[in-house]
PDB file of C-alpha atoms in Angstrom:
ATOM      1  CA  PRO D   1      -0.010   0.055  -0.093  1.00 52.00           C
ATOM      2  CA  GLU D   2       1.000   3.562  -0.720  1.00 60.00           C
ATOM      3  CA  LEU D   3       2.360   5.459   2.261  1.00 55.00           C
ATOM      4  CA  ARG D   4       0.503   8.449   3.176  1.00 60.00           C
ATOM      5  CA  LEU D   5       2.597  10.952   5.109  1.00 60.00           C
ATOM      6  CA  ASP D   6      -0.624  12.576   6.561  1.00 68.00           C
ATOM      7  CA  GLU D   7      -1.669   9.547   8.406  1.00 77.00           C
ATOM      8  CA  ALA D   8      -1.815   9.701  12.105  1.00 81.00           C
ATOM      9  CA  GLY D   9      -4.521   9.245  14.868  1.00 88.00           C
ATOM     10  CA  PRO D  10      -5.605   7.207  17.797  1.00 93.00           C
ATOM     11  CA  VAL D  11      -5.260   3.432  18.232  1.00 93.00           C
ATOM     12  CA  ILE D  12      -7.555   2.425  21.058  1.00 94.00           C
ATOM     13  CA  TYR D  13      -7.017  -0.880  22.803  1.00 92.00           C
ATOM     14  CA  ASN D  14      -9.412  -2.744  25.321  1.00 90.00           C
ATOM     15  CA  LEU D  15      -8.781  -6.391  26.001  1.00 84.00           C
ATOM     16  CA  GLY D  16      -9.930  -8.870  28.568  1.00 83.00           C
ATOM     17  CA  VAL D  17     -13.429  -8.281  29.526  1.00 84.00           C
ATOM     18  CA  HIS D  18     -13.969 -12.060  29.518  1.00 85.00           C
ATOM     19  CA  ALA D  19     -10.832 -12.613  31.715  1.00 90.00           C
ATOM     20  CA  ASN D  20     -12.504 -13.576  35.077  1.00 90.00           C
ATOM     21  CA  SER D  21      -9.188 -13.627  37.137  1.00 93.00           C
ATOM     22  CA  LEU D  22      -5.902 -11.772  37.735  1.00 95.00           C
ATOM     23  CA  GLN D  23      -4.213 -14.691  36.161  1.00 96.00           C
ATOM     24  CA  GLU D  24      -6.167 -14.536  33.094  1.00 95.00           C
ATOM     25  CA  ILE D  25      -5.989 -10.923  32.523  1.00 96.00           C
ATOM     26  CA  ASN D  26      -2.132 -11.014  33.049  1.00 97.00           C
ATOM     27  CA  GLN D  27      -1.963 -13.763  30.418  1.00 95.00           C
ATOM     28  CA  TYR D  28      -4.066 -11.725  27.958  1.00 94.00           C
ATOM     29  CA  LEU D  29      -1.785  -8.599  28.539  1.00 96.00           C
ATOM     30  CA  GLY D  30       1.503 -10.567  28.305  1.00 95.00           C
ATOM     31  CA  LEU D  31       0.464 -12.222  25.162  1.00 93.00           C
ATOM     32  CA  TYR D  32      -1.947 -10.508  23.226  1.00 93.00           C
ATOM     33  CA  PHE D  33      -1.335  -6.816  24.333  1.00 93.00           C
ATOM     34  CA  ARG D  34       2.427  -7.249  24.044  1.00 93.00           C
ATOM     35  CA  ARG D  35       2.158  -8.689  20.694  1.00 93.00           C
ATOM     36  CA  THR D  36      -0.102  -6.224  19.226  1.00 92.00           C
ATOM     37  CA  TYR D  37       1.718  -3.219  20.683  1.00 94.00           C
ATOM     38  CA  GLY D  38       5.029  -4.501  19.548  1.00 93.00           C
ATOM     39  CA  ASP D  39       3.988  -5.330  16.009  1.00 93.00           C
ATOM     40  CA  PHE D  40       2.535  -1.983  15.763  1.00 91.00           C
ATOM     41  CA  GLN D  41       5.622  -0.222  16.840  1.00 91.00           C
ATOM     42  CA  THR D  42       7.664  -2.308  14.431  1.00 92.00           C
ATOM     43  CA  THR D  43       5.480  -2.442  11.367  1.00 90.00           C
ATOM     44  CA  VAL D  44       3.732   0.794  10.932  1.00 87.00           C
ATOM     45  CA  PRO D  45       5.638   3.674   9.437  1.00 83.00           C
ATOM     46  CA  PHE D  46       6.056   6.677  11.888  1.00 86.00           C
ATOM     47  CA  PRO D  47       4.381   4.907  14.879  1.00 90.00           C
ATOM     48  CA  GLN D  48       5.060   7.918  17.052  1.00 87.00           C
ATOM     49  CA  ARG D  49       2.360   9.717  14.894  1.00 86.00           C
ATOM     50  CA  TYR D  50      -0.226   7.549  16.438  1.00 90.00           C
ATOM     51  CA  ALA D  51      -1.632   8.054  19.847  1.00 92.00           C
ATOM     52  CA  PHE D  52      -1.905   4.551  21.397  1.00 93.00           C
ATOM     53  CA  MET D  53      -4.508   4.406  24.171  1.00 96.00           C
ATOM     54  CA  TRP D  54      -6.051   1.801  26.728  1.00 96.00           C
ATOM     55  CA  ARG D  55      -9.696   2.184  27.182  1.00 95.00           C
ATOM     56  CA  GLU D  56     -10.483   1.100  30.634  1.00 94.00           C
ATOM     57  CA  HIS D  57     -13.006  -1.811  31.131  1.00 90.00           C
ATOM     58  CA  GLU D  58     -16.245  -0.799  32.299  1.00 88.00           C
ATOM     59  CA  PRO D  59     -17.750  -2.127  35.565  1.00 90.00           C
ATOM     60  CA  GLN D  60     -19.699  -5.260  35.669  1.00 90.00           C
ATOM     61  CA  HIS D  61     -22.842  -5.218  37.628  1.00 91.00           C
ATOM     62  CA  PHE D  62     -23.571  -8.830  38.601  1.00 90.00           C
ATOM     63  CA  ALA D  63     -25.142  -9.757  41.794  1.00 90.00           C
ATOM     64  CA  THR D  64     -21.862 -10.636  43.427  1.00 91.00           C
ATOM     65  CA  GLU D  65     -19.852  -8.875  46.190  1.00 92.00           C
ATOM     66  CA  ASP D  66     -17.643  -7.051  43.785  1.00 93.00           C
ATOM     67  CA  GLY D  67     -19.954  -7.073  40.678  1.00 91.00           C
ATOM     68  CA  THR D  68     -17.874  -9.373  38.739  1.00 91.00           C
ATOM     69  CA  TYR D  69     -19.045 -12.563  36.807  1.00 89.00           C
ATOM     70  CA  ASP D  70     -18.877 -15.590  38.960  1.00 88.00           C
ATOM     71  CA  GLY D  71     -20.135 -18.131  36.350  1.00 86.00           C
ATOM     72  CA  HIS D  72     -23.885 -17.403  36.844  1.00 84.00           C
ATOM     73  CA  LEU D  73     -26.194 -14.948  35.289  1.00 83.00           C
ATOM     74  CA  SER D  74     -27.961 -12.764  37.636  1.00 82.00           C
ATOM     75  CA  VAL D  75     -30.144  -9.913  38.118  1.00 85.00           C
ATOM     76  CA  CYS D  76     -28.041  -6.751  37.731  1.00 89.00           C
ATOM     77  CA  ARG D  77     -27.204  -4.675  40.835  1.00 90.00           C
ATOM     78  CA  ALA D  78     -24.592  -2.171  42.065  1.00 90.00           C
ATOM     79  CA  PRO D  79     -22.122  -4.080  44.302  1.00 91.00           C
ATOM     80  CA  PRO D  80     -20.931  -2.544  47.742  1.00 91.00           C
ATOM     81  CA  GLU D  81     -17.514  -2.289  46.027  1.00 92.00           C
ATOM     82  CA  TYR D  82     -16.564  -2.628  42.545  1.00 93.00           C
ATOM     83  CA  ASN D  83     -13.509  -4.967  41.750  1.00 94.00           C
ATOM     84  CA  ASN D  84     -11.264  -3.009  38.996  1.00 95.00           C
ATOM     85  CA  PHE D  85      -8.695  -5.872  38.743  1.00 96.00           C
ATOM     86  CA  ARG D  86      -8.608  -5.816  34.888  1.00 95.00           C
ATOM     87  CA  ASN D  87      -7.786  -2.229  34.692  1.00 96.00           C
ATOM     88  CA  GLU D  88      -5.328  -2.290  37.825  1.00 97.00           C
ATOM     89  CA  ALA D  89      -3.571  -5.261  36.141  1.00 97.00           C
ATOM     90  CA  ALA D  90      -3.139  -3.294  32.886  1.00 97.00           C
ATOM     91  CA  PHE D  91      -1.734  -0.152  34.768  1.00 97.00           C
ATOM     92  CA  SER D  92       0.781  -2.469  36.458  1.00 97.00           C
ATOM     93  CA  PHE D  93       1.692  -4.022  33.105  1.00 97.00           C
ATOM     94  CA  PHE D  94       2.217  -0.542  31.697  1.00 97.00           C
ATOM     95  CA  GLU D  95       4.438   0.503  34.562  1.00 97.00           C
ATOM     96  CA  GLU D  96       6.497  -2.683  34.507  1.00 97.00           C
ATOM     97  CA  ASN D  97       6.907  -2.433  30.967  1.00 96.00           C
ATOM     98  CA  GLY D  98       7.912   1.320  30.966  1.00 96.00           C
ATOM     99  CA  LEU D  99       4.850   2.319  28.958  1.00 95.00           C
ATOM    100  CA  THR D 100       3.021   4.655  31.191  1.00 94.00           C
ATOM    101  CA  GLU D 101       4.331   7.599  29.331  1.00 91.00           C
ATOM    102  CA  ARG D 102       3.593   6.096  26.045  1.00 91.00           C
ATOM    103  CA  ILE D 103      -0.043   4.783  26.546  1.00 95.00           C
ATOM    104  CA  HIS D 104      -2.873   7.267  27.328  1.00 95.00           C
ATOM    105  CA  VAL D 105      -5.493   5.726  29.595  1.00 96.00           C
ATOM    106  CA  ILE D 106      -9.190   6.586  28.851  1.00 96.00           C
ATOM    107  CA  LYS D 107     -10.694   6.574  32.157  1.00 93.00           C
ATOM    108  CA  SER D 108     -14.347   5.550  32.617  1.00 90.00           C
ATOM    109  CA  PHE D 109     -14.626   2.628  35.107  1.00 92.00           C
ATOM    110  CA  TYR D 110     -15.526   4.494  38.371  1.00 92.00           C
ATOM    111  CA  ALA D 111     -17.760   7.044  36.404  1.00 90.00           C
ATOM    112  CA  LEU D 112     -19.938   4.188  34.862  1.00 89.00           C
ATOM    113  CA  GLY D 113     -20.383   2.389  38.165  1.00 89.00           C
ATOM    114  CA  PRO D 114     -24.025   4.157  38.804  1.00 89.00           C
ATOM    115  CA  LEU D 115     -25.233   3.099  35.297  1.00 87.00           C
ATOM    116  CA  VAL D 116     -26.290  -0.391  36.710  1.00 88.00           C
ATOM    117  CA  THR D 117     -29.930   0.011  35.493  1.00 85.00           C
ATOM    118  CA  PHE D 118     -28.787   0.543  31.855  1.00 84.00           C
ATOM    119  CA  HIS D 119     -28.156  -3.158  31.312  1.00 82.00           C
ATOM    120  CA  ILE D 120     -30.672  -5.671  29.847  1.00 78.00           C
ATOM    121  CA  ASN D 121     -30.786  -8.425  32.410  1.00 73.00           C
ATOM    122  CA  PRO D 122     -29.244 -10.916  32.792  1.00 78.00           C
ATOM    123  CA  ASP D 123     -26.206  -9.563  30.849  1.00 82.00           C
ATOM    124  CA  CYS D 124     -24.567  -7.353  33.459  1.00 85.00           C
ATOM    125  CA  THR D 125     -21.210  -6.833  31.499  1.00 82.00           C
ATOM    126  CA  HIS D 126     -22.645  -5.448  28.044  1.00 76.00           C
ATOM    127  CA  TYR D 127     -25.254  -3.145  26.786  1.00 67.00           C
ATOM    128  CA  CYS D 128     -24.814  -0.497  29.510  1.00 71.00           C
ATOM    129  CA  TYR D 129     -26.064   2.199  27.035  1.00 71.00           C
ATOM    130  CA  SER D 130     -26.107   5.933  27.916  1.00 75.00           C
ATOM    131  CA  PRO D 131     -24.961   8.844  25.671  1.00 75.00           C
ATOM    132  CA  TRP D 132     -22.838   9.872  28.600  1.00 78.00           C
ATOM    133  CA  ARG D 133     -20.701   6.694  28.320  1.00 81.00           C
ATOM    134  CA  PHE D 134     -19.630   7.692  24.938  1.00 86.00           C
ATOM    135  CA  ASP D 135     -18.849  11.338  25.912  1.00 89.00           C
ATOM    136  CA  LEU D 136     -16.410   9.941  28.391  1.00 89.00           C
ATOM    137  CA  THR D 137     -14.599   7.833  25.747  1.00 90.00           C
ATOM    138  CA  TRP D 138     -14.582  10.809  23.345  1.00 93.00           C
ATOM    139  CA  HIS D 139     -13.226  13.142  25.869  1.00 94.00           C
ATOM    140  CA  GLY D 140     -10.534  10.464  26.843  1.00 94.00           C
ATOM    141  CA  ILE D 141      -9.675  10.123  23.129  1.00 95.00           C
ATOM    142  CA  ALA D 142      -9.100  13.954  22.869  1.00 95.00           C
ATOM    143  CA  LEU D 143      -7.144  14.126  25.846  1.00 95.00           C
ATOM    144  CA  GLY D 144      -4.886  11.250  24.479  1.00 94.00           C
ATOM    145  CA  LEU D 145      -4.555  13.002  21.185  1.00 93.00           C
ATOM    146  CA  GLY D 146      -3.575  16.331  22.968  1.00 92.00           C
ATOM    147  CA  ARG D 147      -1.066  14.539  25.125  1.00 90.00           C
ATOM    148  CA  GLN D 148       0.510  12.874  21.896  1.00 89.00           C
ATOM    149  CA  CYS D 149       0.649  16.295  20.162  1.00 86.00           C
ATOM    150  CA  GLN D 150       2.656  17.663  23.223  1.00 87.00           C
ATOM    151  CA  GLN D 151       5.012  14.851  23.198  1.00 83.00           C
ATOM    152  CA  LEU D 152       5.691  15.200  19.356  1.00 80.00           C
ATOM    153  CA  GLN D 153       6.185  18.878  19.964  1.00 79.00           C
ATOM    154  CA  LEU D 154       8.741  18.349  22.823  1.00 75.00           C
ATOM    155  CA  SER D 155      10.635  15.751  20.684  1.00 72.00           C
ATOM    156  CA  ALA D 156      10.806  17.966  17.613  1.00 63.00           C
TER     157      ALA D 156
END
């Protein structure tokens, strides 16, 4: 394909919503994320022109102590405390691999906790629809692009 010198933009990554344990999400990050990010950096011309971002997992609202799926479908409800282990594992992975300055995080997990009633029972993971949800994502993308522009200006 022809190389276009004006190509640039966001690359948004979100992985592991079906990882139901810390071990599983760490495997996803170590295998799939590492490979995808590495391939992108080595095969795309001018990878620094792209803002690589991680979109936080949205909270699950299953009828468990922490809202996470325990193998059973249930009525959706707000848990006493949300378990954010997938995002926390991603943040640790980025830190351990020196990526915190290179990957912008689109924050949404805690902001979306109150949207428990927007699910269609018994699916307490998907279909949490609210226009506000997309505002968070677009705002996060704009912040990530702004950060990438600042980094490119500093390196020029």
